[in-house]
Tab-separated table of C-alpha atoms in Angstrom:
chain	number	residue	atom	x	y	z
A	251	UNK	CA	1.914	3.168	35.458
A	252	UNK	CA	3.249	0.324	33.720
A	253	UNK	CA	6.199	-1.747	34.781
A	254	UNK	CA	9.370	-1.484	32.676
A	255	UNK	CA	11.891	-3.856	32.699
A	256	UNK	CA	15.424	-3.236	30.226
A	257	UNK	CA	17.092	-6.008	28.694
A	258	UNK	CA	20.779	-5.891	27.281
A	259	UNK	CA	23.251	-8.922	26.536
A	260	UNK	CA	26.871	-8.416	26.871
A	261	UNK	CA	29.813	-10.772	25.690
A	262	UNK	CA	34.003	-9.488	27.192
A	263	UNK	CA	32.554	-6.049	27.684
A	264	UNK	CA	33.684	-4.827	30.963
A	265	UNK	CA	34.253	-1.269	30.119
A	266	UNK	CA	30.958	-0.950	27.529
A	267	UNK	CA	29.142	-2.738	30.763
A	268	UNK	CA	30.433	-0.288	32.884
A	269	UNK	CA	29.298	2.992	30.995
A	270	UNK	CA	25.787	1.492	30.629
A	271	UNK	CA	25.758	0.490	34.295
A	272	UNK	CA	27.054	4.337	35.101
A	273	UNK	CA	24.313	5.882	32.821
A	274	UNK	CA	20.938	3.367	34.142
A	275	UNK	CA	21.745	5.368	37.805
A	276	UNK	CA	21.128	8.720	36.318
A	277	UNK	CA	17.733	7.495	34.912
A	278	UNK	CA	14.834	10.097	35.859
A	279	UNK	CA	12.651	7.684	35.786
A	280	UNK	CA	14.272	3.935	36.882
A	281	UNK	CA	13.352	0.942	35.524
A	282	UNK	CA	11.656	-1.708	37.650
A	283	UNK	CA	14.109	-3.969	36.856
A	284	UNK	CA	17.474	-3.894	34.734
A	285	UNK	CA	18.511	-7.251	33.200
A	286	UNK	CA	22.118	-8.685	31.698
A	287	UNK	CA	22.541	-11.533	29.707
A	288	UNK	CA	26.159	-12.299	29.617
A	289	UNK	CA	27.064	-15.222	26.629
A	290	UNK	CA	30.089	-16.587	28.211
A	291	UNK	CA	32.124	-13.694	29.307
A	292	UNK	CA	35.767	-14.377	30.441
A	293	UNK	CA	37.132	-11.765	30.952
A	294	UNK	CA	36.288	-8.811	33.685
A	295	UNK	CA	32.618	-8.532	32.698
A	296	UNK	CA	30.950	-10.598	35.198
A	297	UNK	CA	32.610	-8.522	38.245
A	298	UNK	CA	31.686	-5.757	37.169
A	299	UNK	CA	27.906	-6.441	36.714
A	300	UNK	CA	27.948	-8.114	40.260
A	301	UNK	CA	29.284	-5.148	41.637
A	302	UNK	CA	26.871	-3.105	39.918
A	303	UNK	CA	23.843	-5.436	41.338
A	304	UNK	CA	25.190	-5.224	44.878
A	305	UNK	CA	24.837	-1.165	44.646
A	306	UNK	CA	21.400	-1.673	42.897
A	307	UNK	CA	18.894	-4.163	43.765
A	308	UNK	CA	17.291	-3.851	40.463
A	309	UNK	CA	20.260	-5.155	38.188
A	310	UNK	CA	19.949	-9.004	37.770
A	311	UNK	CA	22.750	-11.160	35.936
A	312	UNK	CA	21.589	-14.111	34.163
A	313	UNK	CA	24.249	-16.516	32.478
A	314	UNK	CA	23.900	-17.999	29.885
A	315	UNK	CA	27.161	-19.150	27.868
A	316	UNK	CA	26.893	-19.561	24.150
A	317	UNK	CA	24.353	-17.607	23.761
A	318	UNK	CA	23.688	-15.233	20.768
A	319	UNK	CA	22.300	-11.588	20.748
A	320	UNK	CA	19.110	-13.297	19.331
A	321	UNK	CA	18.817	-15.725	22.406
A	322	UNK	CA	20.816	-13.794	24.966
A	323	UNK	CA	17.578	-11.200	24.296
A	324	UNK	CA	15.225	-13.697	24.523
A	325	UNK	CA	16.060	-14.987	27.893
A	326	UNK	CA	15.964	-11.856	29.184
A	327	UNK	CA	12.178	-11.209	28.616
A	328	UNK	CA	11.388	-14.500	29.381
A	329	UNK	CA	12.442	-13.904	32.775
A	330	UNK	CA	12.065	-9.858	32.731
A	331	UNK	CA	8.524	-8.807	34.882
A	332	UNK	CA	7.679	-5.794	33.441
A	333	UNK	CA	4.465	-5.433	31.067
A	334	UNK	CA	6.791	-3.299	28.667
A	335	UNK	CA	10.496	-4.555	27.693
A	336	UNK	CA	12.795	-1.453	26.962
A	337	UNK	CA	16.269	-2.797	24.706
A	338	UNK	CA	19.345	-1.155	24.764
A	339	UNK	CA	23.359	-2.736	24.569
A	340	UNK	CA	26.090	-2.089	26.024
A	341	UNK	CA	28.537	0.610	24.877
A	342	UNK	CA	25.767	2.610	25.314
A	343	UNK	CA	25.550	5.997	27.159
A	344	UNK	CA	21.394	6.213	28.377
A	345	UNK	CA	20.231	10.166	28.282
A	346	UNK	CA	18.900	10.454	31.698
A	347	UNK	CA	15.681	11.304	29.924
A	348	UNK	CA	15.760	8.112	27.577
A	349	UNK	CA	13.857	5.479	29.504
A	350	UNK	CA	10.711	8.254	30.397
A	351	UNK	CA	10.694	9.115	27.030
A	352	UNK	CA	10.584	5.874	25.195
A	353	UNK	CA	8.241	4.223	27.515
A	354	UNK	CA	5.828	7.694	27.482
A	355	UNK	CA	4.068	6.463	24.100
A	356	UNK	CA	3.038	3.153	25.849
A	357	UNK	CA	1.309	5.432	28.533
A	358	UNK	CA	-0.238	7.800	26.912
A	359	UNK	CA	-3.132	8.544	24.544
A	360	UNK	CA	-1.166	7.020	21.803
A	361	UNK	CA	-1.336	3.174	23.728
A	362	UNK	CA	1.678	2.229	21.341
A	363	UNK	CA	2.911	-1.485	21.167
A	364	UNK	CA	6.598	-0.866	19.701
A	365	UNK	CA	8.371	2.692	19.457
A	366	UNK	CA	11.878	3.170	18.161
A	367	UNK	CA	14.070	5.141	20.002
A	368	UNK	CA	17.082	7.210	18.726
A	369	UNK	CA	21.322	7.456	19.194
A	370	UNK	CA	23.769	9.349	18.310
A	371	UNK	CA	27.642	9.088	18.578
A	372	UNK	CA	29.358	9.646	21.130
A	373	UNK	CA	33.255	10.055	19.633
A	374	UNK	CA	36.296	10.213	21.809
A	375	UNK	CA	38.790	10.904	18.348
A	376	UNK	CA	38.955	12.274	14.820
A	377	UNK	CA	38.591	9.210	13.669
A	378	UNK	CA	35.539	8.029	15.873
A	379	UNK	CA	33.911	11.022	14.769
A	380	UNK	CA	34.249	10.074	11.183
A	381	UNK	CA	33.103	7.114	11.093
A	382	UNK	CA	29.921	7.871	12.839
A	383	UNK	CA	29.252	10.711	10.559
A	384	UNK	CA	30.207	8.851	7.968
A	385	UNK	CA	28.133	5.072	8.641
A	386	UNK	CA	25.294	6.123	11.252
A	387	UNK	CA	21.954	6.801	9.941
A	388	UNK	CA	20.567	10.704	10.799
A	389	UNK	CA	24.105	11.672	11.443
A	390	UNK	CA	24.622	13.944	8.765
A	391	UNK	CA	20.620	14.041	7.271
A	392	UNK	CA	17.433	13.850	9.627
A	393	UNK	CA	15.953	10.273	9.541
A	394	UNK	CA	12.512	9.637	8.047
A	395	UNK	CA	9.856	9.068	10.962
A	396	UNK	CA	7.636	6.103	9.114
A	397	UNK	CA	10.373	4.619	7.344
A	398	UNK	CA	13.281	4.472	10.235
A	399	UNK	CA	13.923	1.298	11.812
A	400	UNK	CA	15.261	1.030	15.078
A	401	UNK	CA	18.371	-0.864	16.455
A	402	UNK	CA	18.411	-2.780	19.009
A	403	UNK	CA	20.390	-0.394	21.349
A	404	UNK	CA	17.015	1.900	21.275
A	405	UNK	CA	13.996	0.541	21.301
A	406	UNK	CA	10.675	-0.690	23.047
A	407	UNK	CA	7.953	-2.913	22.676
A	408	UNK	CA	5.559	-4.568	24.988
A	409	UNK	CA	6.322	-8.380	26.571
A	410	UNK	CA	2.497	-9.266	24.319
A	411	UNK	CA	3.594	-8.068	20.880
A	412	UNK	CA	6.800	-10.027	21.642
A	413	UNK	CA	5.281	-13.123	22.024
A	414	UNK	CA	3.244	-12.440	19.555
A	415	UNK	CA	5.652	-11.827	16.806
A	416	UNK	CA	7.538	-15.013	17.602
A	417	UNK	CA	9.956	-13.441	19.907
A	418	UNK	CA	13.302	-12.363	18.782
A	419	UNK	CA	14.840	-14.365	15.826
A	420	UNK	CA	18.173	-16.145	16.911
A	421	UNK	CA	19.205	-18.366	13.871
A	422	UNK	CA	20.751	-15.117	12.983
A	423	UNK	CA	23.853	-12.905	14.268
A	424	UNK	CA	21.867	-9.882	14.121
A	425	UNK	CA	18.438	-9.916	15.529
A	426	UNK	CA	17.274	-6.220	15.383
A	427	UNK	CA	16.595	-6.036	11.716
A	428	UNK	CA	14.200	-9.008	10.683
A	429	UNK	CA	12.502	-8.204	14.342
A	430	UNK	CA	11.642	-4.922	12.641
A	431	UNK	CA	10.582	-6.083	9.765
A	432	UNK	CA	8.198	-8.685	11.420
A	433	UNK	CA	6.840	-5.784	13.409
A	434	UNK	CA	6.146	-4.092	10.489
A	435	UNK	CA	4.169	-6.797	8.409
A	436	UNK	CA	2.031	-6.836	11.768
A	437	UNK	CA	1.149	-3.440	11.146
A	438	UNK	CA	0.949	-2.566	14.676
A	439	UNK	CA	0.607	0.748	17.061
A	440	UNK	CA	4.355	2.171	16.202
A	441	UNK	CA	5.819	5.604	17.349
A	442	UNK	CA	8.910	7.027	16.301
A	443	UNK	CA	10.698	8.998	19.996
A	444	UNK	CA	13.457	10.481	18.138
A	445	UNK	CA	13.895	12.264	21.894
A	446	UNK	CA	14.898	8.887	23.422
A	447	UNK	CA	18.630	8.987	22.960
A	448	UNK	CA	20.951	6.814	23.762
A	449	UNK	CA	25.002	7.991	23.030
A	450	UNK	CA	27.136	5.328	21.458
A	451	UNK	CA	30.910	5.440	20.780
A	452	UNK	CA	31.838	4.697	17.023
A	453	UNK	CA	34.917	1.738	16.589
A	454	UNK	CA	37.995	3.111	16.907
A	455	UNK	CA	40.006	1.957	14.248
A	456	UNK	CA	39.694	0.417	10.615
A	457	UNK	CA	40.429	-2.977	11.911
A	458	UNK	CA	37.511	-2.612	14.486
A	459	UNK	CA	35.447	-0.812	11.917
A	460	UNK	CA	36.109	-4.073	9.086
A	461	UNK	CA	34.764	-6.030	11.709
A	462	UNK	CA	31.977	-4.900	12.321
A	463	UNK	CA	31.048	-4.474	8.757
A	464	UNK	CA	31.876	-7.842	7.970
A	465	UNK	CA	29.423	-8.786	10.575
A	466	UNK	CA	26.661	-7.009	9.425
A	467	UNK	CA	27.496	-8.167	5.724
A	468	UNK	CA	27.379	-11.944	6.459
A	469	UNK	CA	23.926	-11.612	8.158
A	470	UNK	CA	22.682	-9.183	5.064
A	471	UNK	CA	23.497	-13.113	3.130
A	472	UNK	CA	21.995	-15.166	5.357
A	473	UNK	CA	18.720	-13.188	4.992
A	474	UNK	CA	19.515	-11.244	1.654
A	475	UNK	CA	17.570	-8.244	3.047
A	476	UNK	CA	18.562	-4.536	2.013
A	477	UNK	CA	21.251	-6.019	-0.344
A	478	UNK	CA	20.891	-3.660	-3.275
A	479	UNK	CA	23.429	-2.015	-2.460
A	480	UNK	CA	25.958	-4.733	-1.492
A	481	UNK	CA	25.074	-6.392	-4.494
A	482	UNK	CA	25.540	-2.957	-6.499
A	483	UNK	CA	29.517	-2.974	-4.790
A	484	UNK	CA	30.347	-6.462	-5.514
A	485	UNK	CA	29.576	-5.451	-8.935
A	486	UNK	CA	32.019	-2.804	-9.102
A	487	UNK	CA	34.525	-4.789	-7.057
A	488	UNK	CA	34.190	-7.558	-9.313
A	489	UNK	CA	34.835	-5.227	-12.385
A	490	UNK	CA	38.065	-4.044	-10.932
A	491	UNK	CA	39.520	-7.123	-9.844
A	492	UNK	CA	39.021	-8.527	-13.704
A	493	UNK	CA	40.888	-4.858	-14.389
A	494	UNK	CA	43.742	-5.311	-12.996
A	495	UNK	CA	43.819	-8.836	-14.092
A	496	UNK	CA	44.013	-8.364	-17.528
A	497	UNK	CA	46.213	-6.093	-16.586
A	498	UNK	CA	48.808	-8.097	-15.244
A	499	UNK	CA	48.074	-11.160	-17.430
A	500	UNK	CA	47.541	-10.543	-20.583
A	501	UNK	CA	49.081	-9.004	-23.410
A	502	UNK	CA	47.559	-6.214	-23.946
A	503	UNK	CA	46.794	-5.303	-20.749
A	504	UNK	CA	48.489	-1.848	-20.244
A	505	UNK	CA	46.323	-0.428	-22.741
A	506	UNK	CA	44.037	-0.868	-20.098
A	507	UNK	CA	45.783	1.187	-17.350
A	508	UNK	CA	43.979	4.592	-18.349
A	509	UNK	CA	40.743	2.559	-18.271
A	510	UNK	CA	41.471	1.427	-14.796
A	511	UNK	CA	42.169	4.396	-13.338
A	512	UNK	CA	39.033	6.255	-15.017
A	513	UNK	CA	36.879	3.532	-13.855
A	514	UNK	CA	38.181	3.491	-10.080
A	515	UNK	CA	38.394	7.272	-10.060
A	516	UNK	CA	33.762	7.446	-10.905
A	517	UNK	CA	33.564	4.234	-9.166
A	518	UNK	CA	35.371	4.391	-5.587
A	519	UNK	CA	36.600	8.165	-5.617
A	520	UNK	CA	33.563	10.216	-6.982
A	521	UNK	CA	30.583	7.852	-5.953
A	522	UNK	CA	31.886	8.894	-1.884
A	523	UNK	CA	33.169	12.425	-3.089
A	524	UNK	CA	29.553	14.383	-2.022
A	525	UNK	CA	29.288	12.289	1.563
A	526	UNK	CA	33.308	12.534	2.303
A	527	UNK	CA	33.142	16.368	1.982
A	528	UNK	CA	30.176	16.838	3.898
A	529	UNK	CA	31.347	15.121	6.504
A	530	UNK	CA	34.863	17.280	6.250
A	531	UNK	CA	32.546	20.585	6.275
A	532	UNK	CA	30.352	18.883	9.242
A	533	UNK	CA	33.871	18.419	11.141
A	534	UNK	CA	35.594	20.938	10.206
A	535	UNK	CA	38.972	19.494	9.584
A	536	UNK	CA	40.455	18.882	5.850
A	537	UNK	CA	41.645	15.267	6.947
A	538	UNK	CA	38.459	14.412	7.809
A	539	UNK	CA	37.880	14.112	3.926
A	540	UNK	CA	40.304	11.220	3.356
A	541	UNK	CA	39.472	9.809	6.519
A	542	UNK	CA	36.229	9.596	5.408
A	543	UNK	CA	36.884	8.359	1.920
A	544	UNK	CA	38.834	5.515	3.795
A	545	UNK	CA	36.070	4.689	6.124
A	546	UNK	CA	33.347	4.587	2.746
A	547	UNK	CA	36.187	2.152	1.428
A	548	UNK	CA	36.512	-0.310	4.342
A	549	UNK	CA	33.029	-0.442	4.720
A	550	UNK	CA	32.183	-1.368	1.351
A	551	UNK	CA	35.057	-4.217	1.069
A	552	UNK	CA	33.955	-5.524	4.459
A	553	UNK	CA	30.312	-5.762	4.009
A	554	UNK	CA	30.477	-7.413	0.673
A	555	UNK	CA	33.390	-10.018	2.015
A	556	UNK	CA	30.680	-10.495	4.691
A	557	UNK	CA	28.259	-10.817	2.484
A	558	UNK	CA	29.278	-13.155	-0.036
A	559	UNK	CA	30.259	-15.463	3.549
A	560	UNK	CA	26.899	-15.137	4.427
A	561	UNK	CA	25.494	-16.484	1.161
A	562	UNK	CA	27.670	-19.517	0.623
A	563	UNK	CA	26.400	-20.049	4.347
A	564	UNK	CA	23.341	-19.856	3.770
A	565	UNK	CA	23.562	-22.446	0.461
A	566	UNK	CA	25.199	-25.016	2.766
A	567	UNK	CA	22.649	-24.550	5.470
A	568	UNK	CA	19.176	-23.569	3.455
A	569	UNK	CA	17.549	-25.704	6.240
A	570	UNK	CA	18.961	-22.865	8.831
A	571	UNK	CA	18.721	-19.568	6.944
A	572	UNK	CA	15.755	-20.063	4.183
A	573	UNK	CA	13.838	-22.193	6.521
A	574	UNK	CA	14.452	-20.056	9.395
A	575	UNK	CA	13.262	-16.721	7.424
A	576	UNK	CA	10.434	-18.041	6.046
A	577	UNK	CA	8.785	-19.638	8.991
A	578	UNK	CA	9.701	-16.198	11.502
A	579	UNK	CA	7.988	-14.404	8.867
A	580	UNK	CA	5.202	-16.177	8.096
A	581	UNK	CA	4.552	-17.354	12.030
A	582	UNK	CA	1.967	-15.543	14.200
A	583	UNK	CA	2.476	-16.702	17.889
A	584	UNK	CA	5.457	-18.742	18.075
A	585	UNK	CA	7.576	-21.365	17.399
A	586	UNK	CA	5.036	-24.381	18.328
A	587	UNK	CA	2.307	-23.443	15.827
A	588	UNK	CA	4.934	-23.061	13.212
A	589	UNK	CA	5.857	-26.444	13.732
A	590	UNK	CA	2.457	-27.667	13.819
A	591	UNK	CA	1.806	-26.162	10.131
A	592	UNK	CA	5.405	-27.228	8.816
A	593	UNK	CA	4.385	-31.374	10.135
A	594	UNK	CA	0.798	-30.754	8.342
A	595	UNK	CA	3.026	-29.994	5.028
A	596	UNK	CA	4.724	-32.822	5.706
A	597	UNK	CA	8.453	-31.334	6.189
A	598	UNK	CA	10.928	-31.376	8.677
A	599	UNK	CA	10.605	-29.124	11.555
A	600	UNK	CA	13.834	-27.013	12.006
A	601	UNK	CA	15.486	-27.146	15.508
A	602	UNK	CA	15.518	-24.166	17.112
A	603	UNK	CA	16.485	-23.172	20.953
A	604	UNK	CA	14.330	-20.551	21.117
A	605	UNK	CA	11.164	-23.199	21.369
A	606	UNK	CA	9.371	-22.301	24.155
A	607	UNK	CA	5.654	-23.378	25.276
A	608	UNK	CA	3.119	-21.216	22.881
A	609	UNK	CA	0.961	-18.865	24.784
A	610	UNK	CA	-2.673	-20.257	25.821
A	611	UNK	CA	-5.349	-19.260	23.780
């Protein structure tokens, strides 16, 4: 049986800590070794992972402050043992079945090098329930099985293929998404375990919810991956905002009120119309429709705000961002050969702290 080792990071998340903590102990099958990254915590985060390590020889702590997801990751299966690293975060609620099942594809007759677990939510309110429904992929439709890539909160992969693949990108905020897509271009042994669940509680309010869009958004720029339909929003954003411009500005520009309200009725009203009222039918609770229509709305505005920060950082820093993309993608082993091939070109290498000593052989 292979060893199994789970990585998370964790940044001022005592409580999240705590329910993922709570959850590893009702494992059915334990890892051999449980490992936090913590990027600078200050508030009660720290206690309660050394607590957690005193009742559980197998939870190890490493610091490391100012570290990113990206790099918090990486240290972990630098220094994790086990032949096959198992990711998760924190927030998280681990089905006591989750760890057997996403490891059982490494072990069996399939001998798979990455498999992509599942989650669903986990909502403690109305509103928490909505905004899963309404923003979490297989909540309301089944995913596909060859076309569904995994977060970072469920997944697996063995310690080889990471190396291979040229670890876990960290130029960026969020790592999970180019790390699948580098997976992919490998064409490698994957296996969808839609049966390893982990539970995960949706933000709890708008403010929360903009946030985390916003985050998402500004990494979307700095790698301009699965922007079609950010880009598609903007547009329509755009078109309103020079609406209500003329509309205030010039002239003419009442004529233009019956135009405005036509336009944002098919644009921001009818567009989320068929998801809103499944989710309201899925709930069963009329407010759930505006809710949801609310939700649709603060994710759109955050993740294109996010985006368009992204992209003007990604113009001042091309070095960073296009570099960066172009040499994880295009890399094999890791960071040293990459910079071997960039000096043969004749251009500067990019500084990364994720260079570690390439693999013999």
């Amino acid at each position: 049986m292979a060893s199994v080792s789970i990585v998370t990071t964790v940044l001022n998340d005592a409580a999240g800590c705590g329910v993922l903590l709570d959850s590893l102990a009702g494992q059915v099958r334990p890892p051999d070794e449980f490992i936090v990254v913590d990027g600078g915590s200050t508030d009660g985060t720290l206690c309660v992972i050394r607590a957690a390590a005193r009742r559980n020889p197998r939870i190890h702590l490493i610091e490391a402050p100012g570290a990113n997801i990206g790099e918090g990751r990486n240290i972990g299966i630098e220094h994790a043992r086990g032949q096959i690293i198992a990711s998760t975060d924190t927030g998280c609620r681990l089905d006591p079945h989750w760890l057997e099942r996403i490891v059982e594809p490494f072990e069996d007759q399939r001998k798979a090098e990455f498999v992509a677990g599942f989650y669903r939510i986990d909502p403690a309110t109305l509103l928490e329930r909505v905004i899963g429904m309404s923003t979490m992929r297989g909540a309301l439709d089944p995913v596909c099985p060859e076309r569904f890539n995994p977060s970072g909160r469920s997944m697996a992969f063995t310690k080889s293929l990471w190396e291979r693949a040229g670890r876990i990108p960290q130029f960026l905020a969020i790592d999970d998404t180019l790390f699948d897509a580098k997976i992919r271009s490998m064409k490698v042994r994957w296996v969808f375990a839609g049966d390893a669940i982990v539970y995960w509680r949706p933000r709890g309010t708008f403010r929360a919810l903009a946030r985390q869009f916003a985050f998402y958004g500004t990494s979307a720029g700095h790698t301009r991956m699965f922007a079609e339909s950010t880009l598609y929003n903007i547009r329509n954003l755009t078109l309103m905002l020079l609406l209500v411009a003329a509309v205030l500005w010039a002239d003419w520009g009442l004529w233009l009120s019956p135009v405005i309200v036509a336009v944002f009725g098919y644009l921001f009203v009818y567009t989320y119309h068929r998801k809103s009222y499944r989710v309201m039918r899925a709930i069963g609770d009329r407010r759930a429709y505006f809710l949801a229509l609310a939700v649709q709305w603060t994710v759109m505005l955050a993740d294109a705000l996010g985006y368009l920060k992204g992209t003007l950082e990604r113009i001042a820093d091309p070095r960073r961002y296009r570099d960066g993309m172009n040499g994880y993608m295009r890399r094999s082993w890791c960071e040293k050969g990459f910079s071997h091939q960039r000096q043969q070109a004749g251009k500067p290498v990019p500084h990364d702290r994720a260079c570690v000593t390439a693999p013999k052989g």
